[in-house]
Amino acid sequence: MRIARLDVFACCLPMKKPVKMAAELVTRADNIFVRLESSDGVIGWGEAGSAPAMTGETVESMGAAVRFLAPSLRGRDLSDVEGIIAQMDRAMYGNKAAKAAIEIALHDCLGKTLGKPVHALLGEKRNPRLATMATVGTGNADKDVAEASALREAGYTQFKIKVGIDAPERDAARARRICEAIGEDCTISADANQGYSTEGAIAFARAMAGTRLDFFEAPVRADDLSAMAAVANASRIAIGADEGVHGMGDIEAHAARKAAKGMALKSIKLGGLRGLVKAGALCERLGLEINVSCKTGESSVASAAAAHAAAVLPHVRWGLSVTQGGLAADVTEHPLTVERGYLTVSDAPGLGIAVDETLIRKYAI
Ligand SMILES: [Mg+2]
């Protein structure tokens, strides 16, 4: 079986409500979808959300990258996943989100062809049922507390509070209220999306000491590893890295500088599922915690892909952040379901989801 066709669609999916982060208010999801057709007529789908501030890629650039890569991939043996990844990296530097969309579509198509779930193509299933992380991000304390309490009531045990959007003391006051409202037996994180100065991040960490906050993600500019290390050194709360992790070297650098105790792994940053799984194995070797996450607003395609990768990792103690639940419209016949905060990884062939192409065309831009 060979790759016969690669098509790319740029879509704009509506969100249920905006997510407030340090540098942006996410009101819609601009994502690409890759449709990969084999010589046998089997179709696989992949997705990548645009995150210009994280990956440097837009839907336009990702579309151009997929179209640039497609000719050198057509005719290649579907089962030679590593060879296809190597070919993409030879042909084009960077553009990891675009490559991830192709690589996910390849896994979906290969899995359907072989009658195997994607997790079985990636490794041994160790985490069949994953706790998913709920994001609390209205930016308003009363609304955040109400939202977090409702999610806790609905069974969620993993929470991410968006901070870095106000003065550190005010963010901390809001985060403390949320921590108190959620109750026991939960993992709680705060994500500043690089929104604080070093002093501000340390002030936030100190203000949160004694609360049940488990980790504090992306406190400062991700490209300033010295600042990350300074915050990590001053904080009793574990620091997590996200925007600064684009490959194995970044993970090693954070560990060597003691700049973080855990990593948020995303296919759009790591070039796909194989990159994500390799990064997870490296984290385990270095004693780092792992969060597997989607970009805010990715649909059931990328969310299912993230779940398959998380299923084979040694551990996902910092949770799985799937994002399809935040969308007002998905592109699959039956969007991925999270039951009482947990997601059960599909054993159906491929990603285990059915993309509705009429929806792709409906939301295409
Ligand atoms: Mg993050």
XYZ file of C-alpha atoms and ligand atoms in Angstrom, residues 160 191 193 217 242 266, ligand 1:
7
model
C -5.490 23.918 34.479
C -0.434 28.078 33.075
C 1.719 31.082 28.870
C 3.523 26.017 33.562
C 5.449 24.087 27.244
C 2.190 18.384 21.799
Mg 0.580 25.548 28.161
